[in-house]
PDB file of C-alpha atoms in Angstrom:
ATOM      1  CA  UNK A  15      23.679-111.970  44.721  1.00 73.00           C
ATOM      2  CA  UNK A  16      24.500-114.470  41.759  1.00 79.00           C
ATOM      3  CA  UNK A  17      25.408-113.511  38.226  1.00 75.00           C
ATOM      4  CA  UNK A  18      23.089-115.958  36.409  1.00 77.00           C
ATOM      5  CA  UNK A  19      25.373-114.716  33.066  1.00 71.00           C
ATOM      6  CA  UNK A  20      28.883-115.435  34.082  1.00 75.00           C
ATOM      7  CA  UNK A  21      28.563-117.300  37.491  1.00 84.00           C
ATOM      8  CA  UNK A  22      26.679-120.435  37.181  1.00 89.00           C
ATOM      9  CA  UNK A  23      28.779-123.903  37.710  1.00 93.00           C
ATOM     10  CA  UNK A  24      28.127-127.407  36.769  1.00 94.00           C
ATOM     11  CA  UNK A  25      26.339-129.212  39.938  1.00 94.00           C
ATOM     12  CA  UNK A  26      24.689-125.634  40.978  1.00 96.00           C
ATOM     13  CA  UNK A  27      20.742-126.353  41.874  1.00 94.00           C
ATOM     14  CA  UNK A  28      17.698-124.834  43.231  1.00 94.00           C
ATOM     15  CA  UNK A  29      14.499-125.479  45.109  1.00 95.00           C
ATOM     16  CA  UNK A  30      11.472-123.046  44.899  1.00 95.00           C
ATOM     17  CA  UNK A  31       7.826-122.972  46.708  1.00 95.00           C
ATOM     18  CA  UNK A  32       5.672-121.121  44.334  1.00 95.00           C
ATOM     19  CA  UNK A  33       1.753-120.744  44.157  1.00 95.00           C
ATOM     20  CA  UNK A  34      -0.356-122.633  41.970  1.00 96.00           C
ATOM     21  CA  UNK A  35      -3.901-121.242  40.942  1.00 96.00           C
ATOM     22  CA  UNK A  36      -7.194-122.665  41.045  1.00 97.00           C
ATOM     23  CA  UNK A  37     -10.647-121.613  39.863  1.00 96.00           C
ATOM     24  CA  UNK A  38     -13.460-124.170  40.514  1.00 96.00           C
ATOM     25  CA  UNK A  39     -11.228-126.935  41.001  1.00 94.00           C
ATOM     26  CA  UNK A  40      -9.586-126.359  37.847  1.00 96.00           C
ATOM     27  CA  UNK A  41      -5.545-125.236  37.512  1.00 96.00           C
ATOM     28  CA  UNK A  42      -5.543-121.705  35.753  1.00 97.00           C
ATOM     29  CA  UNK A  43      -1.858-121.023  36.231  1.00 96.00           C
ATOM     30  CA  UNK A  44       1.289-120.388  38.314  1.00 97.00           C
ATOM     31  CA  UNK A  45       1.670-117.820  40.562  1.00 95.00           C
ATOM     32  CA  UNK A  46       4.253-115.783  42.462  1.00 95.00           C
ATOM     33  CA  UNK A  47       7.578-117.433  44.073  1.00 96.00           C
ATOM     34  CA  UNK A  48       7.112-117.485  47.505  1.00 95.00           C
ATOM     35  CA  UNK A  49      10.357-118.748  48.922  1.00 96.00           C
ATOM     36  CA  UNK A  50      13.749-120.301  46.856  1.00 96.00           C
ATOM     37  CA  UNK A  51      17.348-121.287  47.410  1.00 95.00           C
ATOM     38  CA  UNK A  52      19.683-121.762  45.235  1.00 95.00           C
ATOM     39  CA  UNK A  53      23.356-123.177  45.466  1.00 94.00           C
ATOM     40  CA  UNK A  54      25.955-121.705  43.724  1.00 94.00           C
ATOM     41  CA  UNK A  55      29.556-123.060  44.034  1.00 91.00           C
ATOM     42  CA  UNK A  56      28.802-124.442  47.137  1.00 92.00           C
ATOM     43  CA  UNK A  57      27.216-121.228  48.981  1.00 93.00           C
ATOM     44  CA  UNK A  58      23.384-121.636  49.764  1.00 93.00           C
ATOM     45  CA  UNK A  59      21.508-118.608  48.839  1.00 93.00           C
ATOM     46  CA  UNK A  60      17.827-118.186  50.481  1.00 95.00           C
ATOM     47  CA  UNK A  61      15.079-115.818  50.010  1.00 96.00           C
ATOM     48  CA  UNK A  62      11.210-115.397  51.042  1.00 96.00           C
ATOM     49  CA  UNK A  63       8.801-113.455  49.973  1.00 96.00           C
ATOM     50  CA  UNK A  64       7.080-110.847  52.016  1.00 95.00           C
ATOM     51  CA  UNK A  65       4.000-108.828  51.881  1.00 94.00           C
ATOM     52  CA  UNK A  66       3.068-107.129  55.394  1.00 94.00           C
ATOM     53  CA  UNK A  67      -0.460-107.182  56.159  1.00 93.00           C
ATOM     54  CA  UNK A  68      -0.758-103.303  55.781  1.00 94.00           C
ATOM     55  CA  UNK A  69       0.821-103.433  52.183  1.00 90.00           C
ATOM     56  CA  UNK A  70       3.784-101.147  52.749  1.00 90.00           C
ATOM     57  CA  UNK A  71       6.314-103.736  52.359  1.00 91.00           C
ATOM     58  CA  UNK A  72       6.215-106.734  49.168  1.00 91.00           C
ATOM     59  CA  UNK A  73       9.942-108.030  48.566  1.00 91.00           C
ATOM     60  CA  UNK A  74      11.995-110.872  48.843  1.00 93.00           C
ATOM     61  CA  UNK A  75      14.325-111.168  52.102  1.00 95.00           C
ATOM     62  CA  UNK A  76      16.864-112.878  53.258  1.00 95.00           C
ATOM     63  CA  UNK A  77      16.109-115.678  56.286  1.00 95.00           C
ATOM     64  CA  UNK A  78      17.224-112.809  58.672  1.00 94.00           C
ATOM     65  CA  UNK A  79      15.213-110.114  57.523  1.00 95.00           C
ATOM     66  CA  UNK A  80      17.751-108.783  54.737  1.00 92.00           C
ATOM     67  CA  UNK A  81      16.333-107.291  51.715  1.00 90.00           C
ATOM     68  CA  UNK A  82      17.933-109.536  48.755  1.00 88.00           C
ATOM     69  CA  UNK A  83      17.335-106.394  46.376  1.00 84.00           C
ATOM     70  CA  UNK A  84      20.614-104.550  45.861  1.00 84.00           C
ATOM     71  CA  UNK A  85      20.279-100.597  45.233  1.00 88.00           C
ATOM     72  CA  UNK A  86      22.429-101.401  41.711  1.00 92.00           C
ATOM     73  CA  UNK A  87      21.506-103.950  39.434  1.00 91.00           C
ATOM     74  CA  UNK A  88      24.950-105.631  38.190  1.00 88.00           C
ATOM     75  CA  UNK A  89      24.522-105.370  34.754  1.00 91.00           C
ATOM     76  CA  UNK A  90      21.615-102.886  33.446  1.00 95.00           C
ATOM     77  CA  UNK A  91      20.430-105.156  30.564  1.00 95.00           C
ATOM     78  CA  UNK A  92      19.937-108.742  29.161  1.00 90.00           C
ATOM     79  CA  UNK A  93      22.984-109.071  27.119  1.00 89.00           C
ATOM     80  CA  UNK A  94      24.817-112.236  25.130  1.00 82.00           C
ATOM     81  CA  UNK A  95      28.533-111.680  26.320  1.00 88.00           C
ATOM     82  CA  UNK A  96      30.825-109.165  27.248  1.00 89.00           C
ATOM     83  CA  UNK A  97      32.784-107.646  24.701  1.00 86.00           C
ATOM     84  CA  UNK A  98      35.134-105.774  26.944  1.00 86.00           C
ATOM     85  CA  UNK A  99      35.953-105.793  30.499  1.00 88.00           C
ATOM     86  CA  UNK A 100      37.239-103.043  32.509  1.00 78.00           C
ATOM     87  CA  UNK A 101      40.812-102.521  31.704  1.00 72.00           C
ATOM     88  CA  UNK A 102      43.207 -99.794  32.522  1.00 67.00           C
ATOM     89  CA  UNK A 103      45.719-100.882  29.780  1.00 58.00           C
ATOM     90  CA  UNK A 104      43.303-101.954  27.182  1.00 54.00           C
ATOM     91  CA  UNK A 105      44.486-101.065  23.483  1.00 55.00           C
ATOM     92  CA  UNK A 106      41.591 -99.699  21.785  1.00 54.00           C
ATOM     93  CA  UNK A 107      40.345-101.099  18.498  1.00 55.00           C
ATOM     94  CA  UNK A 108      39.588 -98.258  16.753  1.00 55.00           C
ATOM     95  CA  UNK A 109      42.264 -95.811  17.550  1.00 52.00           C
ATOM     96  CA  UNK A 110      44.884 -98.754  17.938  1.00 59.00           C
ATOM     97  CA  UNK A 111      46.795 -97.012  21.131  1.00 54.00           C
ATOM     98  CA  UNK A 112      46.272 -98.067  24.420  1.00 53.00           C
ATOM     99  CA  UNK A 113      43.655 -96.122  26.343  1.00 60.00           C
ATOM    100  CA  UNK A 114      41.935 -97.145  29.721  1.00 74.00           C
ATOM    101  CA  UNK A 115      38.774 -98.995  29.059  1.00 80.00           C
ATOM    102  CA  UNK A 116      36.917 -97.635  32.298  1.00 89.00           C
ATOM    103  CA  UNK A 117      33.531 -99.563  31.899  1.00 92.00           C
ATOM    104  CA  UNK A 118      32.027-102.759  30.731  1.00 93.00           C
ATOM    105  CA  UNK A 119      31.023-103.535  27.053  1.00 94.00           C
ATOM    106  CA  UNK A 120      27.743-105.532  27.433  1.00 94.00           C
ATOM    107  CA  UNK A 121      27.384-107.307  23.627  1.00 94.00           C
ATOM    108  CA  UNK A 122      23.544-107.237  22.461  1.00 95.00           C
ATOM    109  CA  UNK A 123      21.312-106.918  19.719  1.00 95.00           C
ATOM    110  CA  UNK A 124      20.439-103.396  18.371  1.00 97.00           C
ATOM    111  CA  UNK A 125      16.911-102.122  20.255  1.00 97.00           C
ATOM    112  CA  UNK A 126      17.895-104.457  23.455  1.00 97.00           C
ATOM    113  CA  UNK A 127      16.280-102.419  26.494  1.00 97.00           C
ATOM    114  CA  UNK A 128      18.774-100.490  28.575  1.00 98.00           C
ATOM    115  CA  UNK A 129      17.614-100.027  32.252  1.00 97.00           C
ATOM    116  CA  UNK A 130      18.439 -97.795  35.020  1.00 97.00           C
ATOM    117  CA  UNK A 131      20.912 -99.481  37.321  1.00 96.00           C
ATOM    118  CA  UNK A 132      19.368 -97.927  40.407  1.00 94.00           C
ATOM    119  CA  UNK A 133      17.216 -95.130  41.513  1.00 94.00           C
ATOM    120  CA  UNK A 134      18.193 -91.831  40.545  1.00 96.00           C
ATOM    121  CA  UNK A 135      18.217 -88.415  38.552  1.00 98.00           C
ATOM    122  CA  UNK A 136      19.031 -87.833  34.898  1.00 98.00           C
ATOM    123  CA  UNK A 137      22.091 -85.708  35.016  1.00 97.00           C
ATOM    124  CA  UNK A 138      22.633 -86.048  31.096  1.00 98.00           C
ATOM    125  CA  UNK A 139      21.089 -86.896  28.077  1.00 98.00           C
ATOM    126  CA  UNK A 140      22.296 -86.744  24.480  1.00 97.00           C
ATOM    127  CA  UNK A 141      25.488 -86.817  22.174  1.00 97.00           C
ATOM    128  CA  UNK A 142      29.110 -86.974  23.612  1.00 95.00           C
ATOM    129  CA  UNK A 143      31.986 -87.921  21.449  1.00 92.00           C
ATOM    130  CA  UNK A 144      32.709 -91.376  21.284  1.00 91.00           C
ATOM    131  CA  UNK A 145      30.145 -92.367  23.349  1.00 94.00           C
ATOM    132  CA  UNK A 146      27.622 -91.671  20.981  1.00 97.00           C
ATOM    133  CA  UNK A 147      24.073 -91.364  22.621  1.00 98.00           C
ATOM    134  CA  UNK A 148      24.432 -91.150  26.476  1.00 98.00           C
ATOM    135  CA  UNK A 149      22.967 -91.207  29.460  1.00 98.00           C
ATOM    136  CA  UNK A 150      24.163 -90.406  32.648  1.00 98.00           C
ATOM    137  CA  UNK A 151      22.328 -90.911  36.059  1.00 98.00           C
ATOM    138  CA  UNK A 152      23.032 -89.366  39.346  1.00 98.00           C
ATOM    139  CA  UNK A 153      22.161 -91.827  42.307  1.00 96.00           C
ATOM    140  CA  UNK A 154      23.461 -89.587  45.421  1.00 93.00           C
ATOM    141  CA  UNK A 155      25.788 -90.262  47.846  1.00 91.00           C
ATOM    142  CA  UNK A 156      28.687 -89.480  44.925  1.00 95.00           C
ATOM    143  CA  UNK A 157      27.403 -92.556  42.840  1.00 96.00           C
ATOM    144  CA  UNK A 158      26.847 -91.678  38.828  1.00 97.00           C
ATOM    145  CA  UNK A 159      26.461 -94.474  35.792  1.00 98.00           C
ATOM    146  CA  UNK A 160      27.029 -93.684  32.490  1.00 98.00           C
ATOM    147  CA  UNK A 161      25.002 -95.976  29.393  1.00 98.00           C
ATOM    148  CA  UNK A 162      26.612 -95.214  25.926  1.00 97.00           C
ATOM    149  CA  UNK A 163      26.268 -95.850  22.398  1.00 97.00           C
ATOM    150  CA  UNK A 164      22.446 -96.270  22.865  1.00 98.00           C
ATOM    151  CA  UNK A 165      20.306 -96.218  19.240  1.00 98.00           C
ATOM    152  CA  UNK A 166      17.911 -93.796  20.735  1.00 97.00           C
ATOM    153  CA  UNK A 167      16.828 -92.999  24.212  1.00 98.00           C
ATOM    154  CA  UNK A 168      13.372 -93.464  25.863  1.00 97.00           C
ATOM    155  CA  UNK A 169      10.935 -91.510  24.913  1.00 93.00           C
ATOM    156  CA  UNK A 170      10.186 -88.672  26.783  1.00 88.00           C
ATOM    157  CA  UNK A 171      13.487 -88.860  28.766  1.00 96.00           C
ATOM    158  CA  UNK A 172      14.920 -85.596  29.804  1.00 96.00           C
ATOM    159  CA  UNK A 173      17.493 -83.911  31.941  1.00 97.00           C
ATOM    160  CA  UNK A 174      16.581 -83.867  35.924  1.00 97.00           C
ATOM    161  CA  UNK A 175      13.952 -86.517  35.298  1.00 97.00           C
ATOM    162  CA  UNK A 176      13.658 -88.990  38.411  1.00 97.00           C
ATOM    163  CA  UNK A 177      14.042 -92.685  37.213  1.00 97.00           C
ATOM    164  CA  UNK A 178      13.468 -95.292  39.281  1.00 93.00           C
ATOM    165  CA  UNK A 179      15.739 -98.877  39.411  1.00 93.00           C
ATOM    166  CA  UNK A 180      14.816-101.185  36.309  1.00 93.00           C
ATOM    167  CA  UNK A 181      13.323 -98.343  34.181  1.00 96.00           C
ATOM    168  CA  UNK A 182      13.669 -97.944  30.747  1.00 97.00           C
ATOM    169  CA  UNK A 183      16.253 -95.334  29.602  1.00 98.00           C
ATOM    170  CA  UNK A 184      16.931 -96.345  25.860  1.00 98.00           C
ATOM    171  CA  UNK A 185      18.102 -99.255  23.826  1.00 98.00           C
ATOM    172  CA  UNK A 186      21.305-100.553  22.583  1.00 97.00           C
ATOM    173  CA  UNK A 187      23.314 -99.216  19.373  1.00 97.00           C
ATOM    174  CA  UNK A 188      26.616 -98.378  18.082  1.00 96.00           C
ATOM    175  CA  UNK A 189      26.513 -94.683  18.068  1.00 96.00           C
ATOM    176  CA  UNK A 190      29.408 -92.886  18.692  1.00 94.00           C
ATOM    177  CA  UNK A 191      33.090 -95.014  18.248  1.00 89.00           C
ATOM    178  CA  UNK A 192      31.740 -98.237  18.255  1.00 91.00           C
ATOM    179  CA  UNK A 193      32.539-101.601  16.255  1.00 89.00           C
ATOM    180  CA  UNK A 194      28.895-103.108  17.017  1.00 93.00           C
ATOM    181  CA  UNK A 195      25.894-102.567  18.959  1.00 96.00           C
ATOM    182  CA  UNK A 196      26.710-102.799  22.663  1.00 95.00           C
ATOM    183  CA  UNK A 197      26.196-101.049  26.131  1.00 96.00           C
ATOM    184  CA  UNK A 198      29.084 -99.224  27.281  1.00 96.00           C
ATOM    185  CA  UNK A 199      28.375 -99.107  31.037  1.00 96.00           C
ATOM    186  CA  UNK A 200      30.151 -97.368  33.640  1.00 96.00           C
ATOM    187  CA  UNK A 201      29.974 -97.008  37.392  1.00 96.00           C
ATOM    188  CA  UNK A 202      31.776 -94.177  39.482  1.00 95.00           C
ATOM    189  CA  UNK A 203      31.942 -93.263  42.985  1.00 95.00           C
ATOM    190  CA  UNK A 204      32.988 -89.543  43.610  1.00 96.00           C
ATOM    191  CA  UNK A 205      34.296 -89.258  39.983  1.00 93.00           C
ATOM    192  CA  UNK A 206      36.337 -92.529  40.332  1.00 92.00           C
ATOM    193  CA  UNK A 207      35.624 -95.168  37.798  1.00 93.00           C
ATOM    194  CA  UNK A 208      35.096 -98.611  39.826  1.00 94.00           C
ATOM    195  CA  UNK A 209      34.535-102.026  37.938  1.00 92.00           C
ATOM    196  CA  UNK A 210      30.838-102.559  37.406  1.00 90.00           C
ATOM    197  CA  UNK A 211      31.192-106.475  37.666  1.00 87.00           C
ATOM    198  CA  UNK A 212      33.223-106.336  41.318  1.00 87.00           C
ATOM    199  CA  UNK A 213      32.332-103.224  42.914  1.00 90.00           C
ATOM    200  CA  UNK A 214      30.695-103.969  46.262  1.00 88.00           C
ATOM    201  CA  UNK A 215      26.952-102.759  45.560  1.00 86.00           C
ATOM    202  CA  UNK A 216      24.977-101.433  48.343  1.00 83.00           C
ATOM    203  CA  UNK A 217      22.043-103.342  49.607  1.00 79.00           C
ATOM    204  CA  UNK A 218      18.568-102.072  50.244  1.00 77.00           C
ATOM    205  CA  UNK A 219      17.524-101.839  53.778  1.00 79.00           C
ATOM    206  CA  UNK A 220      16.367-104.625  56.227  1.00 88.00           C
ATOM    207  CA  UNK A 221      13.187-105.117  57.228  1.00 92.00           C
ATOM    208  CA  UNK A 222      11.900-102.465  59.691  1.00 92.00           C
ATOM    209  CA  UNK A 223      11.811-103.605  63.483  1.00 94.00           C
ATOM    210  CA  UNK A 224       8.040-103.450  63.723  1.00 95.00           C
ATOM    211  CA  UNK A 225       7.643-105.944  60.981  1.00 96.00           C
ATOM    212  CA  UNK A 226      10.282-108.549  62.466  1.00 95.00           C
ATOM    213  CA  UNK A 227       7.843-110.520  64.438  1.00 95.00           C
ATOM    214  CA  UNK A 228       5.241-111.183  61.317  1.00 95.00           C
ATOM    215  CA  UNK A 229       8.149-111.511  58.599  1.00 96.00           C
ATOM    216  CA  UNK A 230       9.346-114.529  60.860  1.00 95.00           C
ATOM    217  CA  UNK A 231       6.021-116.307  61.436  1.00 94.00           C
ATOM    218  CA  UNK A 232       5.518-116.110  57.784  1.00 92.00           C
ATOM    219  CA  UNK A 233       8.901-116.983  56.484  1.00 94.00           C
ATOM    220  CA  UNK A 234       9.345-119.950  58.753  1.00 94.00           C
ATOM    221  CA  UNK A 235       6.431-122.063  57.293  1.00 91.00           C
ATOM    222  CA  UNK A 236       8.268-121.237  53.930  1.00 92.00           C
ATOM    223  CA  UNK A 237      11.526-122.367  54.899  1.00 93.00           C
ATOM    224  CA  UNK A 238       9.934-125.410  56.513  1.00 93.00           C
ATOM    225  CA  UNK A 239       8.605-126.226  52.917  1.00 91.00           C
ATOM    226  CA  UNK A 240      11.968-125.648  51.084  1.00 91.00           C
ATOM    227  CA  UNK A 241      13.505-127.809  53.611  1.00 90.00           C
ATOM    228  CA  UNK A 242      10.996-130.281  52.650  1.00 89.00           C
ATOM    229  CA  UNK A 243      11.812-129.820  49.017  1.00 81.00           C
TER     230      UNK A 243
END
């Protein structure tokens, strides 16, 4: 919901309710965050952790039961800065001519882990021209993502392999036409490039109706704790 690298503003604030663990009366560590709210530029976002009694659901949800999880990560790595934005009219730094930049370049140190932005299947893994070492994932519904300039791929990654959101698929490098270590990341819908930073990302589904009563009972107590905070 919030881009913590780019959207945090002075005056933003947060509150959390979290577990503390004790053994024989001795504090042994902090546990899971159970509820949180974050005020970002005047807008309040709230999340509650809910694990169903049967164990089939364990995730964070908004107070109305909508999942807080997106089907895609906005940025599939921990980066230091954006070195080049999505720009149809960018002058290429190596070719020195106008060439559309159809993705976002995230600068990061060589070897930084690159994660799958969403669940999908490996459509391509290998060398591809100026992209260098590249992975392309097919997520279904016409959505594909591309990850370029890798230094190396995750071990045993191969074509047609299924991957989960957040799974390591490679590591930052500067293979191909690159002036420094970074990830070139593209998001495509039916072959059309979209700006990864601004494209609306589909949300995961809400809590199934049969779990709503239990969720509301548990979340109400956590939200009361947040109100106290």
